[in-house]
Coordinates of C-alpha atoms in Angstrom, one line a residue:
M1 CA -60.2 33.9 -14.5
S2 CA -59.5 37.6 -13.9
S3 CA -56.1 39.1 -14.2
A4 CA -56.2 39.7 -10.5
F5 CA -56.4 36.0 -9.7
L6 CA -53.9 35.1 -12.4
I7 CA -51.5 37.6 -10.9
F8 CA -51.8 35.8 -7.6
G9 CA -52.0 32.2 -8.8
A10 CA -49.4 32.2 -11.5
C11 CA -46.6 32.7 -9.0
K12 CA -47.0 29.1 -7.7
D13 CA -47.3 27.7 -11.2
L14 CA -44.1 29.6 -12.2
T15 CA -42.2 28.3 -9.2
E16 CA -43.1 24.8 -10.1
L17 CA -42.1 25.5 -13.8
N18 CA -38.7 26.7 -12.7
I19 CA -38.1 23.9 -10.1
N20 CA -39.1 20.9 -12.3
P21 CA -37.1 21.4 -15.5
N22 CA -34.3 23.5 -14.3
G23 CA -33.7 22.3 -10.7
A24 CA -33.9 25.9 -9.5
S25 CA -36.4 27.7 -7.3
E26 CA -37.9 31.1 -8.0
E27 CA -35.5 32.6 -5.5
N28 CA -32.4 31.5 -7.3
V29 CA -33.3 30.8 -10.9
N30 CA -30.9 32.0 -13.5
P31 CA -32.4 34.9 -15.6
N32 CA -31.2 33.1 -18.7
L33 CA -33.7 30.4 -18.0
I34 CA -36.6 32.9 -18.0
L35 CA -35.5 35.1 -20.9
P36 CA -36.4 32.7 -23.8
T37 CA -40.0 32.2 -22.5
V38 CA -40.6 36.0 -22.2
L39 CA -39.2 36.6 -25.7
T40 CA -40.9 33.7 -27.5
E41 CA -44.3 34.2 -25.9
S42 CA -44.3 37.9 -26.5
A43 CA -43.4 37.4 -30.2
K44 CA -46.1 34.7 -30.7
I45 CA -48.7 36.9 -29.2
Y46 CA -47.8 39.8 -31.4
L47 CA -47.7 37.7 -34.5
N48 CA -51.0 36.0 -33.7
L49 CA -52.6 39.4 -33.7
G50 CA -51.0 40.8 -36.8
Y51 CA -51.3 37.6 -38.9
Q52 CA -54.8 36.7 -37.8
D53 CA -57.8 38.8 -36.8
I54 CA -56.2 42.2 -36.9
A55 CA -55.0 41.4 -40.4
G56 CA -58.7 41.0 -41.2
V57 CA -59.5 44.4 -39.6
V58 CA -56.9 46.3 -41.6
Q59 CA -57.9 44.3 -44.7
H60 CA -54.6 42.5 -45.4
T61 CA -56.4 39.2 -45.4
Q62 CA -59.8 37.6 -45.3
K63 CA -60.9 34.1 -44.3
D64 CA -63.3 32.1 -46.5
A65 CA -64.7 30.0 -43.6
W66 CA -65.0 30.4 -39.9
A67 CA -64.6 34.0 -40.8
S68 CA -66.9 36.1 -38.5
G69 CA -64.1 37.2 -36.1
H70 CA -61.6 37.8 -38.9
N71 CA -63.7 39.4 -41.5
D72 CA -66.7 40.8 -39.6
Y73 CA -65.3 41.9 -36.2
D74 CA -67.7 39.6 -34.4
W75 CA -65.4 39.2 -31.4
G76 CA -68.0 38.0 -28.9
G77 CA -67.1 40.5 -26.2
N78 CA -64.7 38.2 -24.3
Q79 CA -61.2 39.0 -25.5
S80 CA -58.7 37.9 -22.8
W81 CA -55.5 39.6 -21.7
N82 CA -54.6 36.6 -19.5
G83 CA -51.8 35.5 -21.7
Y84 CA -50.3 39.0 -21.9
Y85 CA -50.2 39.2 -18.1
D86 CA -48.7 35.7 -17.9
V87 CA -45.8 37.0 -20.0
L88 CA -45.5 40.1 -17.8
R89 CA -45.3 37.9 -14.6
N90 CA -42.4 35.9 -16.1
N91 CA -40.8 39.2 -17.1
A92 CA -41.2 40.6 -13.6
L93 CA -39.3 37.6 -12.3
L94 CA -36.7 38.1 -14.9
Y95 CA -36.2 41.7 -13.8
K96 CA -36.2 40.8 -10.1
R97 CA -33.5 38.1 -10.5
A98 CA -31.4 40.2 -12.9
S99 CA -31.5 43.0 -10.4
E100 CA -30.5 40.7 -7.5
E101 CA -27.6 39.3 -9.6
G102 CA -26.5 42.7 -10.9
M103 CA -27.1 41.7 -14.5
E104 CA -27.8 45.0 -16.2
F105 CA -28.2 43.6 -19.7
H106 CA -31.1 41.4 -18.5
Q107 CA -32.6 44.3 -16.5
G108 CA -32.6 46.5 -19.7
V109 CA -34.2 43.7 -21.8
A110 CA -36.8 43.1 -19.1
L111 CA -37.7 46.8 -19.2
V112 CA -38.0 46.8 -23.0
M113 CA -40.3 43.8 -22.9
R114 CA -42.4 45.2 -20.0
A115 CA -42.9 48.4 -22.0
F116 CA -43.7 46.4 -25.2
M117 CA -46.3 44.2 -23.4
F118 CA -48.0 46.9 -21.3
G119 CA -48.0 49.2 -24.4
L120 CA -49.8 46.4 -26.4
I121 CA -52.3 45.9 -23.6
T122 CA -53.3 49.5 -23.4
D123 CA -53.3 49.9 -27.2
L124 CA -55.7 47.0 -27.5
W125 CA -58.1 47.5 -24.5
G126 CA -57.6 51.0 -23.2
D127 CA -57.2 51.5 -19.4
A128 CA -55.7 48.5 -17.7
P129 CA -54.0 47.3 -14.5
Y130 CA -50.5 48.7 -14.5
T131 CA -49.1 50.3 -11.4
D132 CA -50.7 47.7 -9.1
A133 CA -50.5 44.8 -11.5
L134 CA -48.1 41.8 -11.0
K135 CA -48.1 42.3 -7.2
G136 CA -50.7 39.7 -6.2
D137 CA -48.2 37.9 -3.9
E138 CA -48.1 41.0 -1.7
G139 CA -51.7 40.3 -0.7
G140 CA -54.4 42.8 0.0
T141 CA -57.3 43.9 -2.2
Q142 CA -55.2 46.7 -3.8
F143 CA -53.0 44.1 -5.5
L144 CA -55.4 41.2 -5.8
L145 CA -58.0 43.4 -7.5
P146 CA -55.8 46.0 -9.1
K147 CA -57.1 49.3 -10.3
F148 CA -57.2 50.1 -14.0
D149 CA -54.7 52.9 -14.8
T150 CA -55.6 55.4 -17.4
Q151 CA -54.0 55.2 -20.8
E152 CA -52.2 58.5 -20.2
T153 CA -50.6 57.0 -17.1
I154 CA -49.6 53.8 -18.9
Y155 CA -48.1 55.5 -21.9
T156 CA -46.2 58.0 -19.7
G157 CA -45.0 55.1 -17.6
I158 CA -43.7 53.0 -20.5
I159 CA -41.9 56.0 -22.0
G160 CA -40.1 56.4 -18.7
E161 CA -39.2 52.7 -18.6
L162 CA -37.8 52.8 -22.1
E163 CA -35.6 55.8 -21.2
L164 CA -34.3 53.7 -18.3
A165 CA -33.6 50.8 -20.6
N166 CA -31.7 53.0 -23.0
G167 CA -29.3 53.9 -20.1
L168 CA -28.9 50.3 -18.9
L169 CA -28.1 49.0 -22.4
S170 CA -25.7 51.8 -23.3
K171 CA -22.4 50.0 -22.3
P172 CA -20.1 47.9 -24.5
A173 CA -21.0 44.2 -24.5
S174 CA -17.8 43.4 -22.5
N175 CA -19.1 45.4 -19.6
Y176 CA -22.0 43.1 -18.9
T177 CA -22.1 39.8 -17.1
G178 CA -24.2 36.7 -17.5
I179 CA -25.1 37.1 -21.2
V180 CA -25.9 33.8 -22.9
A181 CA -26.4 34.5 -26.6
N182 CA -28.6 31.5 -27.2
A183 CA -31.1 32.6 -24.6
D184 CA -31.8 35.8 -26.6
V185 CA -33.8 34.7 -29.5
Y186 CA -34.1 38.2 -31.0
Y187 CA -30.5 39.6 -30.9
H188 CA -28.2 36.9 -29.5
G189 CA -27.2 38.9 -26.5
E190 CA -26.1 42.1 -28.3
P191 CA -26.8 45.1 -26.0
E192 CA -26.5 47.7 -28.8
Q193 CA -29.2 46.0 -30.8
W194 CA -31.5 45.9 -27.7
R195 CA -30.8 49.6 -27.2
K196 CA -31.9 50.3 -30.8
F197 CA -35.1 48.3 -30.1
A198 CA -35.7 50.3 -26.9
N199 CA -35.3 53.7 -28.6
S200 CA -37.3 52.7 -31.7
L201 CA -40.2 51.5 -29.4
L202 CA -39.8 54.9 -27.6
L203 CA -40.3 56.6 -30.9
R204 CA -43.4 54.5 -31.6
Y205 CA -45.0 55.5 -28.4
Y206 CA -44.2 59.2 -28.7
M207 CA -45.9 59.1 -32.1
R208 CA -48.8 57.2 -30.6
I209 CA -49.6 60.0 -28.2
S210 CA -49.0 62.7 -30.7
E211 CA -52.6 63.7 -31.0
K212 CA -53.3 63.8 -27.3
M213 CA -50.0 65.1 -26.0
P214 CA -48.5 66.9 -29.0
E215 CA -45.9 68.9 -27.1
V216 CA -44.6 65.9 -25.2
A217 CA -44.5 63.8 -28.4
R218 CA -42.8 66.5 -30.5
A219 CA -40.1 67.1 -27.9
G220 CA -39.5 63.3 -27.5
V221 CA -39.3 62.6 -31.2
E222 CA -37.0 65.6 -31.9
K223 CA -34.8 64.6 -28.9
I224 CA -34.4 61.1 -30.3
A225 CA -33.9 62.2 -33.9
G226 CA -31.4 64.9 -33.0
N227 CA -29.2 62.7 -30.8
P228 CA -28.4 59.5 -32.7
G229 CA -25.4 58.8 -30.5
Q230 CA -27.5 58.8 -27.3
Y231 CA -30.6 57.3 -29.0
P232 CA -29.5 54.8 -31.7
L233 CA -32.4 53.4 -33.7
I234 CA -33.3 50.5 -35.9
T235 CA -32.6 52.0 -39.3
A236 CA -31.7 48.9 -41.4
A237 CA -33.8 45.7 -41.9
T238 CA -30.9 43.6 -40.6
D239 CA -31.6 45.2 -37.2
D240 CA -35.3 44.5 -37.1
A241 CA -36.7 43.3 -33.8
A242 CA -37.8 39.9 -35.1
M243 CA -37.9 36.2 -34.0
P244 CA -37.4 33.4 -36.5
F245 CA -39.0 30.0 -36.0
V246 CA -37.2 26.7 -35.3
G247 CA -39.9 24.6 -37.0
S248 CA -39.4 21.4 -34.9
S249 CA -42.9 21.3 -33.3
A250 CA -46.2 23.2 -33.4
A251 CA -45.0 25.3 -30.5
D252 CA -41.9 26.7 -32.3
S253 CA -43.2 26.9 -35.8
W254 CA -44.9 29.5 -38.0
P255 CA -48.7 29.5 -37.1
H256 CA -51.0 27.5 -39.3
N257 CA -48.3 25.8 -41.3
I258 CA -49.4 22.6 -43.0
Q259 CA -46.7 20.4 -41.3
F260 CA -48.2 20.6 -37.9
D261 CA -51.8 21.6 -38.7
V262 CA -54.1 19.0 -37.1
D263 CA -56.7 20.0 -39.7
A264 CA -54.6 18.9 -42.6
G265 CA -53.7 22.3 -43.7
S266 CA -57.2 23.8 -43.6
N267 CA -56.1 26.8 -41.6
Y268 CA -53.6 27.7 -44.3
R269 CA -56.2 27.2 -47.0
R270 CA -58.9 29.4 -45.3
L271 CA -56.6 32.5 -45.1
K272 CA -56.7 34.5 -48.3
M273 CA -55.5 37.8 -49.5
C274 CA -58.0 40.7 -49.1
S275 CA -58.8 42.7 -52.3
T276 CA -58.2 46.0 -50.5
L277 CA -54.5 45.2 -50.2
V278 CA -54.1 43.2 -53.4
D279 CA -55.7 46.0 -55.6
Y280 CA -53.7 48.7 -53.9
M281 CA -50.4 46.9 -54.4
Q282 CA -51.2 45.9 -58.0
A283 CA -51.9 49.5 -58.8
L284 CA -48.4 50.4 -57.6
H285 CA -46.7 47.3 -59.2
D286 CA -45.5 46.4 -55.8
P287 CA -42.9 43.7 -55.9
R288 CA -43.7 42.4 -52.4
L289 CA -47.1 41.0 -53.5
S290 CA -45.4 38.0 -55.1
K291 CA -43.7 37.3 -51.8
W292 CA -46.9 37.3 -49.9
A293 CA -49.4 35.8 -52.3
N294 CA -49.8 33.1 -54.9
K295 CA -51.2 33.8 -58.3
V296 CA -54.7 32.5 -58.8
E297 CA -54.6 28.9 -60.0
V298 CA -57.4 29.4 -62.5
A299 CA -58.3 32.8 -63.8
L300 CA -61.8 33.8 -64.8
K301 CA -62.6 35.1 -68.3
M302 CA -66.1 36.2 -69.3
D303 CA -66.4 36.3 -73.1
A304 CA -69.5 37.6 -74.8
S305 CA -68.6 35.8 -78.0
L306 CA -68.9 32.4 -76.4
P307 CA -72.1 30.3 -76.9
A308 CA -74.7 30.5 -74.1
G309 CA -74.0 27.9 -71.4
T310 CA -70.2 27.9 -71.8
D311 CA -68.3 27.1 -68.6
E312 CA -65.0 25.4 -69.3
I313 CA -61.4 25.5 -68.3
R314 CA -58.7 25.8 -71.0
D315 CA -55.0 26.5 -70.4
G316 CA -55.5 27.5 -66.8
V317 CA -58.4 29.9 -67.6
R318 CA -62.1 29.3 -66.8
Y319 CA -64.1 30.7 -69.8
L320 CA -67.7 31.8 -69.1
S321 CA -70.5 33.0 -71.3
P322 CA -72.4 36.0 -69.8
D323 CA -75.4 33.9 -68.9
K324 CA -73.2 31.7 -66.6
V325 CA -72.0 34.8 -64.8
G326 CA -75.3 36.6 -64.5
A327 CA -75.4 39.8 -62.4
V328 CA -72.6 38.6 -60.1
A329 CA -69.5 40.8 -60.1
I330 CA -66.4 38.8 -60.8
D331 CA -62.7 39.6 -60.7
Q332 CA -61.0 38.5 -63.9
D333 CA -57.5 39.5 -63.0
A334 CA -55.1 36.8 -64.4
D335 CA -52.6 37.2 -61.6
Y336 CA -53.8 38.1 -58.1
V337 CA -57.4 38.2 -56.7
G338 CA -58.4 39.0 -53.2
I339 CA -61.6 38.5 -51.3
P340 CA -63.4 41.9 -50.6
P341 CA -63.7 42.8 -46.9
S342 CA -66.6 41.3 -45.1
W343 CA -68.2 40.5 -48.5
S344 CA -70.7 37.8 -47.5
A345 CA -71.9 35.4 -44.8
L346 CA -70.5 32.8 -47.3
P347 CA -67.1 34.3 -48.3
S348 CA -66.0 31.0 -49.8
A349 CA -68.5 31.5 -52.6
Y350 CA -66.6 34.5 -53.9
N351 CA -65.6 34.7 -57.6
L352 CA -67.7 31.8 -58.7
N353 CA -65.9 29.3 -56.5
P354 CA -67.1 25.8 -57.6
T355 CA -66.8 24.4 -54.1
P356 CA -68.2 26.9 -51.6
G357 CA -68.7 25.8 -48.0
Q358 CA -66.6 24.2 -45.2
L359 CA -64.6 22.1 -47.7
S360 CA -63.9 25.0 -50.0
Y361 CA -60.9 25.1 -52.3
N362 CA -61.2 28.2 -54.3
P363 CA -58.9 28.3 -57.4
H364 CA -60.1 31.8 -58.4
V365 CA -58.8 33.6 -55.3
S366 CA -55.1 34.1 -54.3
F367 CA -53.9 31.8 -51.6
L368 CA -51.0 33.1 -49.4
N369 CA -47.6 32.3 -50.8
D370 CA -46.4 28.7 -50.4
I371 CA -43.8 29.9 -47.9
Y372 CA -46.7 30.2 -45.3
K373 CA -47.2 26.4 -45.6
D374 CA -43.8 25.9 -44.0
A375 CA -42.9 25.5 -40.4
S376 CA -39.9 27.8 -40.7
G377 CA -38.0 29.8 -43.3
P378 CA -35.9 32.9 -43.8
L379 CA -38.9 35.1 -44.3
L380 CA -41.1 33.5 -41.5
K381 CA -40.4 35.8 -38.6
A382 CA -42.5 37.4 -35.9
R383 CA -41.6 41.1 -36.5
L384 CA -42.1 43.2 -33.4
L385 CA -40.6 46.5 -34.8
S386 CA -38.9 47.2 -38.1
A387 CA -36.6 49.7 -39.7
A388 CA -39.4 50.6 -42.1
E389 CA -41.6 51.6 -39.3
V390 CA -38.9 53.8 -37.8
H391 CA -38.4 55.7 -41.0
F392 CA -42.1 56.1 -41.7
I393 CA -42.5 57.6 -38.2
L394 CA -39.8 60.1 -38.9
A395 CA -41.2 60.9 -42.3
E396 CA -44.6 61.6 -40.7
A397 CA -42.9 63.7 -38.0
A398 CA -41.2 65.7 -40.7
V399 CA -44.5 66.3 -42.5
K400 CA -45.8 67.6 -39.2
G401 CA -43.0 70.2 -39.2
W402 CA -40.9 68.6 -36.5
S403 CA -37.1 68.8 -36.7
V404 CA -36.2 65.2 -37.5
G405 CA -34.4 65.5 -40.9
N406 CA -35.7 65.2 -44.4
G407 CA -39.2 63.7 -44.7
E408 CA -38.7 62.5 -48.3
E409 CA -35.5 60.7 -47.4
H410 CA -37.1 58.9 -44.5
Y411 CA -40.1 58.0 -46.6
K412 CA -38.0 56.5 -49.3
E413 CA -35.8 54.7 -46.8
G414 CA -38.9 53.2 -45.1
I415 CA -39.9 51.7 -48.5
R416 CA -36.3 50.6 -49.2
Q417 CA -35.9 48.8 -45.9
S418 CA -39.3 47.1 -46.3
L419 CA -38.3 45.8 -49.7
E420 CA -35.0 44.7 -48.3
A421 CA -36.7 42.8 -45.5
W422 CA -38.7 40.9 -48.1
T423 CA -35.7 40.3 -50.4
V424 CA -37.0 42.5 -53.3
G425 CA -34.6 45.4 -52.6
S426 CA -33.4 45.3 -56.2
A427 CA -36.8 46.5 -57.4
Y428 CA -36.6 49.7 -55.3
G429 CA -35.4 52.0 -58.1
D430 CA -38.4 51.2 -60.4
Y431 CA -40.9 51.1 -57.5
I432 CA -40.1 54.5 -56.0
E433 CA -40.6 56.1 -59.4
N434 CA -44.2 54.8 -59.8
E435 CA -46.8 57.6 -59.8
G436 CA -48.5 56.4 -56.7
V437 CA -45.3 55.8 -54.8
A438 CA -43.3 59.0 -55.7
Y439 CA -43.1 61.2 -52.6
K440 CA -46.0 63.7 -52.2
G441 CA -45.3 64.8 -48.7
T442 CA -48.6 63.8 -47.2
V443 CA -49.4 61.8 -44.0
K444 CA -51.9 59.8 -46.1
Q445 CA -49.2 58.5 -48.4
I446 CA -46.8 57.7 -45.6
I447 CA -49.4 55.8 -43.6
E448 CA -50.5 53.9 -46.6
Q449 CA -47.0 52.7 -47.3
K450 CA -46.6 51.9 -43.6
W451 CA -49.8 49.9 -43.8
I452 CA -48.4 47.8 -46.7
A453 CA -45.1 47.3 -44.8
S454 CA -46.9 46.1 -41.7
W455 CA -47.7 42.7 -43.4
T456 CA -47.9 40.0 -40.7
A457 CA -47.6 42.8 -38.0
A458 CA -50.9 44.4 -38.7
T459 CA -51.6 45.7 -35.2
E460 CA -49.5 48.7 -35.8
A461 CA -51.5 49.5 -39.0
W462 CA -54.7 49.3 -36.9
F463 CA -53.3 51.7 -34.3
D464 CA -52.2 54.1 -37.1
F465 CA -55.7 53.9 -38.7
R466 CA -57.3 54.8 -35.4
R467 CA -54.9 57.8 -34.9
T468 CA -54.9 59.1 -38.5
G469 CA -57.9 57.7 -40.4
Y470 CA -55.5 56.2 -43.0
P471 CA -55.7 54.1 -45.0
E472 CA -59.3 55.1 -45.7
L473 CA -60.7 51.6 -45.0
E474 CA -64.4 50.9 -45.1
A475 CA -66.3 48.1 -43.5
G476 CA -67.8 45.5 -45.7
P477 CA -71.6 44.9 -46.1
V478 CA -71.9 42.1 -43.6
A479 CA -69.5 43.4 -40.9
K480 CA -70.9 43.7 -37.4
R481 CA -70.8 47.5 -37.7
N482 CA -70.5 49.8 -40.7
V483 CA -67.2 51.2 -39.5
L484 CA -64.0 49.5 -38.3
P485 CA -63.6 48.8 -34.5
V486 CA -61.1 50.7 -32.4
R487 CA -60.5 48.5 -29.3
F488 CA -60.9 45.1 -27.7
Y489 CA -63.7 44.2 -25.3
Y490 CA -62.9 43.8 -21.7
M491 CA -63.5 40.1 -20.8
Q492 CA -66.5 39.2 -18.8
D493 CA -64.5 37.5 -16.0
E494 CA -62.6 40.7 -15.4
L495 CA -65.9 42.7 -15.3
S496 CA -67.3 40.2 -12.8
V497 CA -64.4 39.6 -10.4
N498 CA -62.7 43.0 -10.5
R499 CA -66.0 44.8 -11.0
Q500 CA -65.5 48.2 -9.3
N501 CA -62.2 48.9 -11.0
A502 CA -63.5 47.6 -14.3
E503 CA -66.6 49.7 -14.1
E504 CA -64.5 52.8 -13.4
A505 CA -62.5 52.1 -16.5
L506 CA -65.7 51.6 -18.6
E507 CA -66.9 55.0 -17.5
R508 CA -63.8 56.6 -19.0
L509 CA -64.6 55.1 -22.4
E510 CA -66.5 57.4 -24.9
L511 CA -69.8 55.9 -26.0
T512 CA -70.4 56.4 -29.7
A513 CA -73.2 55.9 -32.1
H514 CA -71.6 52.6 -33.2
S515 CA -71.3 51.2 -29.6
Q516 CA -75.0 50.3 -29.8
A517 CA -76.2 47.4 -27.7
D518 CA -72.7 46.8 -26.4
N519 CA -72.9 50.0 -24.4
K520 CA -69.6 51.2 -23.0
N521 CA -67.8 47.9 -23.3
S522 CA -67.8 48.0 -27.1
A523 CA -65.2 47.6 -29.7
W524 CA -66.7 50.8 -31.1
S525 CA -66.4 52.9 -27.8
K526 CA -63.4 55.2 -28.0
P527 CA -60.5 55.0 -25.5
W528 CA -58.7 58.1 -24.3
I529 CA -56.0 57.9 -27.1
I530 CA -58.6 58.9 -29.7
Q531 CA -61.2 60.8 -27.7
G532 CA -61.7 64.3 -29.1
T533 CA -59.6 63.7 -32.2
G534 CA -62.4 63.0 -34.6
K535 CA -60.6 59.9 -35.7
P536 CA -60.9 57.5 -37.3
W537 CA -64.6 58.1 -37.8

């Protein structure tokens, strides 16, 4: 179903939703009844991206089965934004009812979430319905089949919306009416925290457009950095825009936990660390690795002194004679081992796994940390925007020569806040002195640290990669293309039903040598945000 029809049809569904459980119609529903749905569904969408297939793209993780989408970017050309627009329709009702009731806090929150979701849509797909979206109940072709606005229009629009949100959220909490703390699953009804989220998101999008609209971006970032009273930011991990999980059902639990997994934990078992991230973090002696990954259950050890035919496990080590290994490359690290990106059509066979295939249990590759088996926990949060990201943005801006303060201080603080978020802050002093971590004043180093810090929120690392080319990630040997993708495909239903507007959007994409048989609607066709930049490839 196209977004146009969803925009029209979902209004009736939403009315029924609000009448049945809450005894209220769309016309008089309390905004606090809508707010939790907007926040929880937005957070789950963002986490699902950053913990699943986009984590595969940026080589945080790999899957050892059912892996083609995650490891190889074989996305099938039918990625849907329906769920994103579902959230935006609920959010539009939130804003409408908040405006009618004079509830400025809720109006500000709704503007932040509108900017967050529309920003995510244009980041992922490119041009998309924006100015004429969410108006299907007004009738007419203009709204039932909305035009696709350009990325430039959408980015400019959400920047303006975030500026409005900053103003709406600038009063003391006592000046607002109707706040119900439990309805706000991010910040418990604290306007100042939401104001920090709005301005930090504004900072993100100014940096996003920095290659295409450099003067606008620089002016915006310098304005924010130079006026902390007017533009407070998320600068400490305790202020991160994040949603914890309740853990009482599959709907309110960490994804792919083993408590509610209908496949008896197979989804947890199939998700492994990627060697790109593991090797990089090991080289830096990064203390976060132990929070994210388990050590291998059985290390490999090839020993030329062993008799031919030796293959035995002693004291947690599998000893192998050279003839048992042959010409296969193995990873003999005794602690952490990741699967190389898009390594094979049978990734479960990596590192001499004795049980390759659908029932694989590979003891020679690092599983994710046991915390990811749980339905909830202190570290299991959907992180929408972090203090680490804010400091890394400002560090990059300083390297560009913008007036935002000291780049080295922001770089170090970005690392500190990430370590704090993952409860290893005590290791900061040693970590920051490591050769590969000590400040060098390059965009490359900043983005690489930002890439590490984006664990479970990998979409931002993907967008940074598109914009900067860092980290210098390479596609694996069986990936669908020999370079990383840069966008999502428009879904086929949208192309069929809203054909004229979709085709106009397709024409604005830049065909590349990697688009190949996909033509314009390819994950390797460049959207406006990277056209003419020479990035990432």
